């Protein structure tokens, strides 16, 4: 297990290098630069001063090495757009918020998705199953930012039950709308996969044996069925978690959550190269970590899986 | 302009009970005095209404996350709006265009118009208790021009002797910049050429002072709450990045203390999308971010409609034409004139843009010297067809492909499509539309010579309401900020003389003549003048945004919260 983990971590290094290089080339290939931030045209000398200050007149390879050198020495540099702040500060400020929101959204997804998928499988082809499938189809069809807009309009503007947005941590009432908006789609994805997986497991001989032995349905489903049905779910969960943490740009904007997602959008539109590079690396770390965790979770769920 | 002004929906507002008869009469009477429109449109409040207690003198306002409040590099609306409350300029301008002393009690101009001497008030303090001196202004102004600061607005200091050379790096000696604190209360500035608009420049945010000791102690972190020091009516108390920011009344302020004690800025990325729902849910006391798509709904809402107020913003959206590209039909003045006359400005403003903006028959907006109340070109579609035929395209026949580009903005999207339709219907010509991301647009724009577009839609807003901020920067053939490559010797001569002319009457005459040339030859075809619709809770009294950003000084000082 330890050797396996070490091997995976070592493999992550070249992956990160590739991500970094590709991201560097891509952000520099897009038209416009940080000096194009202003809505008004700038005097030529002003643009020249900005280019000199941020080494933008240097050849691309030199800029690449400059960034790399700084990054290897633990400095992500100053933001080009938000000149008063360093990239590491920005990430330290905003990433924990996205992480917290992602975690509660995922808990919501699991809390709703697992029972929903289980009910749909157990009550196959009944009204409960059809209702569950209806919820699943809704979840898959509605993008999270549309869901956020609907929730804000209904729960805040019309009913005045909740604030329209903001952030006060995971125990604050303002977490509800973004949590549901972000978590709803993964919840239905989990439910859909779990229904299929559980139906397959429930058709297995050992389940029939368990039933024949007179075990209660709940015990058969939860004890014997669910555990095995969760193996394929673990696979998609890794992707879902990474997606939830990194892919909530628009929900964060609509619900005024100060997360890293919307900073990513700001950095992209602002051509804030150092921030974009740092975020590309951060997101790569999240995805790699989730992949490793998923692989490790197989061992916990399926005793036949061994690492070494 | 009278015809267009009549189109403004005041009568409709009156019919629906949104404004009183008295206001309607006032508004109508002031059609010609657009500078006063904003104050008249501010909401009616019973004069006797009781004020809320001091603890409730709080205004909740949406804002985009500012980058910082460093006068050297402040440039966007969220920064300027707050920055003008945190610092005192030497002077400002009132709605009538009269200079009003703020930190300077007076100033003198030498006979040749080249030397300005500002005399500061005595006894002023920074929010941390340091005395405010002329050196603070000297330090701040020289700092903006420092190439290491790389300020976008360094060019606003180029009229000062030595500033351009220092900004270009030709010299490293800051003392070559002709700004000097003669003593603690006196600041002297020398210009390269006479510039009648210099006091207007001085009223802008980049000319605000800076606390040297805090900058030197905290480096770039001096802009954070806790380190930030200002000399304005309010001071920065809290700044939770991307969440919330609070400014509070500055107890050390030299002037009259504001009634409003705190402004709480809810920070959001997308004020257009998020602030109206928050306003409706009573999380905000006002919002100035209502998009055209929401206007009809809000106007029909019995509760919201009376809370809406419209203000003029000094700015114009235009179609900037490449006037020299021989492959482009827009290189012919008659085609530009035909386009101008074929466009129904009134319909564009009232129907397409839902009355948020006003029709723009001329380039320079009302309130700025040079503004023409009647456009020089008239004749409508019939004349437009005639001009197009004279240009060699009778009934649009043989009209070459023309590409119109613009940076992504909902109002540009709407007007571009409407213009395409109008030109097709009235002149039988087709234009190709290209919407771009702002950065992509700016990149194309900055490499104008190589880009394939024949015209751009963009806008210009007044930093300060002076023709130098319009005629000289945008259309002087040597400045040509929008790359129209238009050259008119008479125009150049008029605006260059105008910028230096000290006699206001002569100056006005020069700029009006220049404006007549501009609006006849039309290197830029005006589309709409800017405006803003603001929703304000009935308990908020006195809020208004002057039409140019430099005049936002004092915005929060005017606000009072009524007991509600």
PDB file of N, CA and C in Angstrom, chain B residues 251-321:
ATOM      1  N   UNK B 251     -13.620  60.456  12.193  1.00  0.00           N
ATOM      2  CA  UNK B 251     -13.773  61.458  13.256  1.00  0.00           C
ATOM      3  C   UNK B 251     -12.775  62.608  13.140  1.00  0.00           C
ATOM      4  N   UNK B 252     -11.691  62.403  12.385  1.00  0.00           N
ATOM      5  CA  UNK B 252     -10.664  63.452  12.285  1.00  0.00           C
ATOM      6  C   UNK B 252     -10.878  64.347  11.068  1.00  0.00           C
ATOM      7  N   UNK B 253     -12.004  64.163  10.401  1.00  0.00           N
ATOM      8  CA  UNK B 253     -12.234  64.939   9.172  1.00  0.00           C
ATOM      9  C   UNK B 253     -12.369  66.428   9.490  1.00  0.00           C
ATOM     10  N   UNK B 254     -11.769  67.258   8.642  1.00  0.00           N
ATOM     11  CA  UNK B 254     -11.739  68.701   8.893  1.00  0.00           C
ATOM     12  C   UNK B 254     -13.100  69.373   8.676  1.00  0.00           C
ATOM     13  N   UNK B 255     -13.892  68.833   7.767  1.00  0.00           N
ATOM     14  CA  UNK B 255     -15.115  69.524   7.349  1.00  0.00           C
ATOM     15  C   UNK B 255     -16.342  69.059   8.099  1.00  0.00           C
ATOM     16  N   UNK B 256     -17.511  69.394   7.521  1.00  0.00           N
ATOM     17  CA  UNK B 256     -18.779  69.007   8.154  1.00  0.00           C
ATOM     18  C   UNK B 256     -18.857  67.489   8.250  1.00  0.00           C
ATOM     19  N   UNK B 257     -19.324  67.018   9.386  1.00  0.00           N
ATOM     20  CA  UNK B 257     -19.410  65.566   9.587  1.00  0.00           C
ATOM     21  C   UNK B 257     -20.641  65.027   8.856  1.00  0.00           C
ATOM     22  N   UNK B 258     -20.506  63.864   8.228  1.00  0.00           N
ATOM     23  CA  UNK B 258     -21.662  63.315   7.519  1.00  0.00           C
ATOM     24  C   UNK B 258     -22.713  62.775   8.503  1.00  0.00           C
ATOM     25  N   UNK B 259     -23.971  62.760   8.057  1.00  0.00           N
ATOM     26  CA  UNK B 259     -25.025  62.148   8.879  1.00  0.00           C
ATOM     27  C   UNK B 259     -24.868  60.628   8.835  1.00  0.00           C
ATOM     28  N   UNK B 260     -24.580  60.137   7.632  1.00  0.00           N
ATOM     29  CA  UNK B 260     -24.397  58.699   7.451  1.00  0.00           C
ATOM     30  C   UNK B 260     -23.151  58.248   8.223  1.00  0.00           C
ATOM     31  N   UNK B 261     -23.282  57.201   9.023  1.00  0.00           N
ATOM     32  CA  UNK B 261     -22.151  56.755   9.833  1.00  0.00           C
ATOM     33  C   UNK B 261     -21.346  55.623   9.201  1.00  0.00           C
ATOM     34  N   UNK B 262     -22.057  54.787   8.433  1.00  0.00           N
ATOM     35  CA  UNK B 262     -21.357  53.632   7.848  1.00  0.00           C
ATOM     36  C   UNK B 262     -21.926  53.323   6.473  1.00  0.00           C
ATOM     37  N   UNK B 263     -21.078  52.824   5.612  1.00  0.00           N
ATOM     38  CA  UNK B 263     -21.554  52.245   4.355  1.00  0.00           C
ATOM     39  C   UNK B 263     -21.024  50.813   4.331  1.00  0.00           C
ATOM     40  N   UNK B 264     -21.937  49.871   4.193  1.00  0.00           N
ATOM     41  CA  UNK B 264     -21.548  48.464   4.139  1.00  0.00           C
ATOM     42  C   UNK B 264     -21.683  48.015   2.686  1.00  0.00           C
ATOM     43  N   UNK B 265     -20.560  47.673   2.086  1.00  0.00           N
ATOM     44  CA  UNK B 265     -20.575  47.238   0.689  1.00  0.00           C
ATOM     45  C   UNK B 265     -20.628  45.714   0.649  1.00  0.00           C
ATOM     46  N   UNK B 266     -21.682  45.207   0.081  1.00  0.00           N
ATOM     47  CA  UNK B 266     -21.750  43.775  -0.167  1.00  0.00           C
ATOM     48  C   UNK B 266     -21.014  43.532  -1.468  1.00  0.00           C
ATOM     49  N   UNK B 267     -20.004  42.689  -1.416  1.00  0.00           N
ATOM     50  CA  UNK B 267     -19.189  42.523  -2.619  1.00  0.00           C
ATOM     51  C   UNK B 267     -19.685  41.334  -3.440  1.00  0.00           C
ATOM     52  N   UNK B 268     -19.794  41.561  -4.694  1.00  0.00           N
ATOM     53  CA  UNK B 268     -20.322  40.541  -5.586  1.00  0.00           C
ATOM     54  C   UNK B 268     -19.582  40.619  -6.917  1.00  0.00           C
ATOM     55  N   UNK B 269     -19.525  39.498  -7.623  1.00  0.00           N
ATOM     56  CA  UNK B 269     -18.850  39.484  -8.919  1.00  0.00           C
ATOM     57  C   UNK B 269     -19.734  40.026 -10.017  1.00  0.00           C
ATOM     58  N   UNK B 270     -20.995  39.776  -9.868  1.00  0.00           N
ATOM     59  CA  UNK B 270     -21.916  40.071 -10.949  1.00  0.00           C
ATOM     60  C   UNK B 270     -23.051  40.919 -10.391  1.00  0.00           C
ATOM     61  N   UNK B 271     -22.776  42.202 -10.246  1.00  0.00           N
ATOM     62  CA  UNK B 271     -23.781  43.074  -9.616  1.00  0.00           C
ATOM     63  C   UNK B 271     -25.069  43.103 -10.427  1.00  0.00           C
ATOM     64  N   UNK B 272     -24.936  42.999 -11.753  1.00  0.00           N
ATOM     65  CA  UNK B 272     -26.119  43.021 -12.605  1.00  0.00           C
ATOM     66  C   UNK B 272     -27.088  41.893 -12.236  1.00  0.00           C
ATOM     67  N   UNK B 273     -26.527  40.720 -11.967  1.00  0.00           N
ATOM     68  CA  UNK B 273     -27.377  39.572 -11.747  1.00  0.00           C
ATOM     69  C   UNK B 273     -27.803  39.432 -10.280  1.00  0.00           C
ATOM     70  N   UNK B 274     -26.938  39.866  -9.362  1.00  0.00           N
ATOM     71  CA  UNK B 274     -27.213  39.544  -7.963  1.00  0.00           C
ATOM     72  C   UNK B 274     -27.802  40.699  -7.151  1.00  0.00           C
ATOM     73  N   UNK B 275     -27.598  41.940  -7.573  1.00  0.00           N
ATOM     74  CA  UNK B 275     -27.966  43.010  -6.654  1.00  0.00           C
ATOM     75  C   UNK B 275     -29.461  43.310  -6.637  1.00  0.00           C
ATOM     76  N   UNK B 276     -30.151  43.127  -7.750  1.00  0.00           N
ATOM     77  CA  UNK B 276     -31.593  43.400  -7.726  1.00  0.00           C
ATOM     78  C   UNK B 276     -32.336  42.386  -6.834  1.00  0.00           C
ATOM     79  N   UNK B 277     -32.064  41.062  -6.970  1.00  0.00           N
ATOM     80  CA  UNK B 277     -32.705  40.132  -6.022  1.00  0.00           C
ATOM     81  C   UNK B 277     -32.385  40.482  -4.563  1.00  0.00           C
ATOM     82  N   UNK B 278     -31.132  40.868  -4.284  1.00  0.00           N
ATOM     83  CA  UNK B 278     -30.766  41.212  -2.904  1.00  0.00           C
ATOM     84  C   UNK B 278     -31.506  42.473  -2.448  1.00  0.00           C
ATOM     85  N   UNK B 279     -31.695  43.407  -3.355  1.00  0.00           N
ATOM     86  CA  UNK B 279     -32.454  44.618  -3.034  1.00  0.00           C
ATOM     87  C   UNK B 279     -33.908  44.237  -2.734  1.00  0.00           C
ATOM     88  N   UNK B 280     -34.467  43.370  -3.562  1.00  0.00           N
ATOM     89  CA  UNK B 280     -35.861  42.964  -3.367  1.00  0.00           C
ATOM     90  C   UNK B 280     -36.043  42.182  -2.072  1.00  0.00           C
ATOM     91  N   UNK B 281     -34.985  41.492  -1.650  1.00  0.00           N
ATOM     92  CA  UNK B 281     -35.050  40.710  -0.407  1.00  0.00           C
ATOM     93  C   UNK B 281     -34.596  41.545   0.786  1.00  0.00           C
ATOM     94  N   UNK B 282     -34.521  42.864   0.583  1.00  0.00           N
ATOM     95  CA  UNK B 282     -34.158  43.804   1.652  1.00  0.00           C
ATOM     96  C   UNK B 282     -32.778  43.567   2.265  1.00  0.00           C
ATOM     97  N   UNK B 283     -31.857  43.089   1.457  1.00  0.00           N
ATOM     98  CA  UNK B 283     -30.479  42.942   1.938  1.00  0.00           C
ATOM     99  C   UNK B 283     -29.642  44.159   1.556  1.00  0.00           C
ATOM    100  N   UNK B 284     -30.168  44.982   0.646  1.00  0.00           N
ATOM    101  CA  UNK B 284     -29.465  46.183   0.196  1.00  0.00           C
ATOM    102  C   UNK B 284     -30.426  47.366   0.250  1.00  0.00           C
ATOM    103  N   UNK B 285     -29.857  48.565   0.439  1.00  0.00           N
ATOM    104  CA  UNK B 285     -30.699  49.756   0.456  1.00  0.00           C
ATOM    105  C   UNK B 285     -30.802  50.402  -0.914  1.00  0.00           C
ATOM    106  N   UNK B 286     -29.885  50.097  -1.763  1.00  0.00           N
ATOM    107  CA  UNK B 286     -30.003  50.604  -3.132  1.00  0.00           C
ATOM    108  C   UNK B 286     -29.182  49.742  -4.065  1.00  0.00           C
ATOM    109  N   UNK B 287     -29.535  49.823  -5.314  1.00  0.00           N
ATOM    110  CA  UNK B 287     -28.690  49.208  -6.324  1.00  0.00           C
ATOM    111  C   UNK B 287     -28.699  50.077  -7.569  1.00  0.00           C
ATOM    112  N   UNK B 288     -27.531  50.233  -8.153  1.00  0.00           N
ATOM    113  CA  UNK B 288     -27.458  51.008  -9.392  1.00  0.00           C
ATOM    114  C   UNK B 288     -27.136  50.067 -10.546  1.00  0.00           C
ATOM    115  N   UNK B 289     -27.434  48.801 -10.353  1.00  0.00           N
ATOM    116  CA  UNK B 289     -27.114  47.807 -11.371  1.00  0.00           C
ATOM    117  C   UNK B 289     -28.380  47.072 -11.793  1.00  0.00           C
ATOM    118  N   UNK B 290     -29.144  47.690 -12.648  1.00  0.00           N
ATOM    119  CA  UNK B 290     -30.351  47.034 -13.151  1.00  0.00           C
ATOM    120  C   UNK B 290     -30.178  46.873 -14.653  1.00  0.00           C
ATOM    121  N   UNK B 291     -30.268  45.654 -15.119  1.00  0.00           N
ATOM    122  CA  UNK B 291     -30.005  45.431 -16.534  1.00  0.00           C
ATOM    123  C   UNK B 291     -31.279  45.611 -17.354  1.00  0.00           C
ATOM    124  N   UNK B 292     -31.102  45.873 -18.661  1.00  0.00           N
ATOM    125  CA  UNK B 292     -32.274  46.133 -19.503  1.00  0.00           C
ATOM    126  C   UNK B 292     -33.324  45.027 -19.408  1.00  0.00           C
ATOM    127  N   UNK B 293     -32.880  43.793 -19.261  1.00  0.00           N
ATOM    128  CA  UNK B 293     -33.812  42.673 -19.206  1.00  0.00           C
ATOM    129  C   UNK B 293     -34.749  42.724 -18.012  1.00  0.00           C
ATOM    130  N   UNK B 294     -34.347  43.420 -16.952  1.00  0.00           N
ATOM    131  CA  UNK B 294     -35.181  43.480 -15.750  1.00  0.00           C
ATOM    132  C   UNK B 294     -36.083  44.707 -15.723  1.00  0.00           C
ATOM    133  N   UNK B 295     -35.777  45.671 -16.583  1.00  0.00           N
ATOM    134  CA  UNK B 295     -36.440  46.969 -16.463  1.00  0.00           C
ATOM    135  C   UNK B 295     -37.966  46.880 -16.576  1.00  0.00           C
ATOM    136  N   UNK B 296     -38.444  46.148 -17.572  1.00  0.00           N
ATOM    137  CA  UNK B 296     -39.897  46.101 -17.763  1.00  0.00           C
ATOM    138  C   UNK B 296     -40.593  45.499 -16.540  1.00  0.00           C
ATOM    139  N   UNK B 297     -40.016  44.422 -16.029  1.00  0.00           N
ATOM    140  CA  UNK B 297     -40.616  43.786 -14.854  1.00  0.00           C
ATOM    141  C   UNK B 297     -40.636  44.741 -13.661  1.00  0.00           C
ATOM    142  N   UNK B 298     -39.514  45.411 -13.449  1.00  0.00           N
ATOM    143  CA  UNK B 298     -39.409  46.299 -12.299  1.00  0.00           C
ATOM    144  C   UNK B 298     -40.370  47.481 -12.434  1.00  0.00           C
ATOM    145  N   UNK B 299     -40.490  47.988 -13.643  1.00  0.00           N
ATOM    146  CA  UNK B 299     -41.388  49.129 -13.839  1.00  0.00           C
ATOM    147  C   UNK B 299     -42.850  48.761 -13.613  1.00  0.00           C
ATOM    148  N   UNK B 300     -43.155  47.492 -13.868  1.00  0.00           N
ATOM    149  CA  UNK B 300     -44.550  47.062 -13.685  1.00  0.00           C
ATOM    150  C   UNK B 300     -44.834  46.681 -12.232  1.00  0.00           C
ATOM    151  N   UNK B 301     -43.789  46.530 -11.448  1.00  0.00           N
ATOM    152  CA  UNK B 301     -43.951  46.092 -10.062  1.00  0.00           C
ATOM    153  C   UNK B 301     -44.379  47.297  -9.206  1.00  0.00           C
ATOM    154  N   UNK B 302     -45.576  47.179  -8.623  1.00  0.00           N
ATOM    155  CA  UNK B 302     -46.136  48.337  -7.903  1.00  0.00           C
ATOM    156  C   UNK B 302     -45.239  48.793  -6.765  1.00  0.00           C
ATOM    157  N   UNK B 303     -44.507  47.857  -6.136  1.00  0.00           N
ATOM    158  CA  UNK B 303     -43.660  48.234  -5.004  1.00  0.00           C
ATOM    159  C   UNK B 303     -42.318  48.806  -5.480  1.00  0.00           C
ATOM    160  N   UNK B 304     -41.770  48.170  -6.508  1.00  0.00           N
ATOM    161  CA  UNK B 304     -40.435  48.581  -6.955  1.00  0.00           C
ATOM    162  C   UNK B 304     -40.452  49.860  -7.796  1.00  0.00           C
ATOM    163  N   UNK B 305     -41.483  49.994  -8.611  1.00  0.00           N
ATOM    164  CA  UNK B 305     -41.483  51.105  -9.574  1.00  0.00           C
ATOM    165  C   UNK B 305     -41.256  52.474  -8.919  1.00  0.00           C
ATOM    166  N   UNK B 306     -41.926  52.768  -7.787  1.00  0.00           N
ATOM    167  CA  UNK B 306     -41.688  54.096  -7.198  1.00  0.00           C
ATOM    168  C   UNK B 306     -40.277  54.265  -6.643  1.00  0.00           C
ATOM    169  N   UNK B 307     -39.542  53.171  -6.530  1.00  0.00           N
ATOM    170  CA  UNK B 307     -38.184  53.268  -5.966  1.00  0.00           C
ATOM    171  C   UNK B 307     -37.119  53.477  -7.043  1.00  0.00           C
ATOM    172  N   UNK B 308     -37.555  53.586  -8.291  1.00  0.00           N
ATOM    173  CA  UNK B 308     -36.589  53.747  -9.387  1.00  0.00           C
ATOM    174  C   UNK B 308     -36.313  55.218  -9.676  1.00  0.00           C
ATOM    175  N   UNK B 309     -35.080  55.508  -9.972  1.00  0.00           N
ATOM    176  CA  UNK B 309     -34.706  56.888 -10.297  1.00  0.00           C
ATOM    177  C   UNK B 309     -33.660  56.839 -11.388  1.00  0.00           C
ATOM    178  N   UNK B 310     -33.811  57.758 -12.312  1.00  0.00           N
ATOM    179  CA  UNK B 310     -32.881  57.751 -13.439  1.00  0.00           C
ATOM    180  C   UNK B 310     -31.891  58.909 -13.334  1.00  0.00           C
ATOM    181  N   UNK B 311     -30.645  58.619 -13.633  1.00  0.00           N
ATOM    182  CA  UNK B 311     -29.612  59.644 -13.632  1.00  0.00           C
ATOM    183  C   UNK B 311     -28.902  59.659 -14.975  1.00  0.00           C
ATOM    184  N   UNK B 312     -28.442  60.830 -15.308  1.00  0.00           N
ATOM    185  CA  UNK B 312     -27.613  60.971 -16.506  1.00  0.00           C
ATOM    186  C   UNK B 312     -26.176  60.582 -16.151  1.00  0.00           C
ATOM    187  N   UNK B 313     -25.530  59.879 -17.031  1.00  0.00           N
ATOM    188  CA  UNK B 313     -24.099  59.653 -16.896  1.00  0.00           C
ATOM    189  C   UNK B 313     -23.434  60.307 -18.076  1.00  0.00           C
ATOM    190  N   UNK B 314     -22.364  60.988 -17.840  1.00  0.00           N
ATOM    191  CA  UNK B 314     -21.729  61.731 -18.915  1.00  0.00           C
ATOM    192  C   UNK B 314     -20.928  60.770 -19.791  1.00  0.00           C
ATOM    193  N   UNK B 315     -21.563  60.308 -20.840  1.00  0.00           N
ATOM    194  CA  UNK B 315     -20.868  59.387 -21.724  1.00  0.00           C
ATOM    195  C   UNK B 315     -21.690  59.100 -22.958  1.00  0.00           C
ATOM    196  N   UNK B 316     -21.032  58.576 -23.976  1.00  0.00           N
ATOM    197  CA  UNK B 316     -21.725  58.278 -25.230  1.00  0.00           C
ATOM    198  C   UNK B 316     -21.198  56.964 -25.795  1.00  0.00           C
ATOM    199  N   UNK B 317     -22.129  56.119 -26.244  1.00  0.00           N
ATOM    200  CA  UNK B 317     -21.735  54.924 -26.990  1.00  0.00           C
ATOM    201  C   UNK B 317     -21.744  55.302 -28.464  1.00  0.00           C
ATOM    202  N   UNK B 318     -20.715  54.870 -29.173  1.00  0.00           N
ATOM    203  CA  UNK B 318     -20.578  55.283 -30.578  1.00  0.00           C
ATOM    204  C   UNK B 318     -20.112  54.121 -31.434  1.00  0.00           C
ATOM    205  N   UNK B 319     -20.296  54.303 -32.729  1.00  0.00           N
ATOM    206  CA  UNK B 319     -19.708  53.365 -33.683  1.00  0.00           C
ATOM    207  C   UNK B 319     -18.487  54.073 -34.249  1.00  0.00           C
ATOM    208  N   UNK B 320     -17.308  53.606 -33.859  1.00  0.00           N
ATOM    209  CA  UNK B 320     -16.060  54.227 -34.316  1.00  0.00           C
ATOM    210  C   UNK B 320     -15.669  53.611 -35.664  1.00  0.00           C
ATOM    211  N   UNK B 321     -15.478  54.458 -36.669  1.00  0.00           N
ATOM    212  CA  UNK B 321     -15.226  53.967 -38.025  1.00  0.00           C
ATOM    213  C   UNK B 321     -13.757  54.142 -38.384  1.00  0.00           C
TER     214      UNK B 321
END
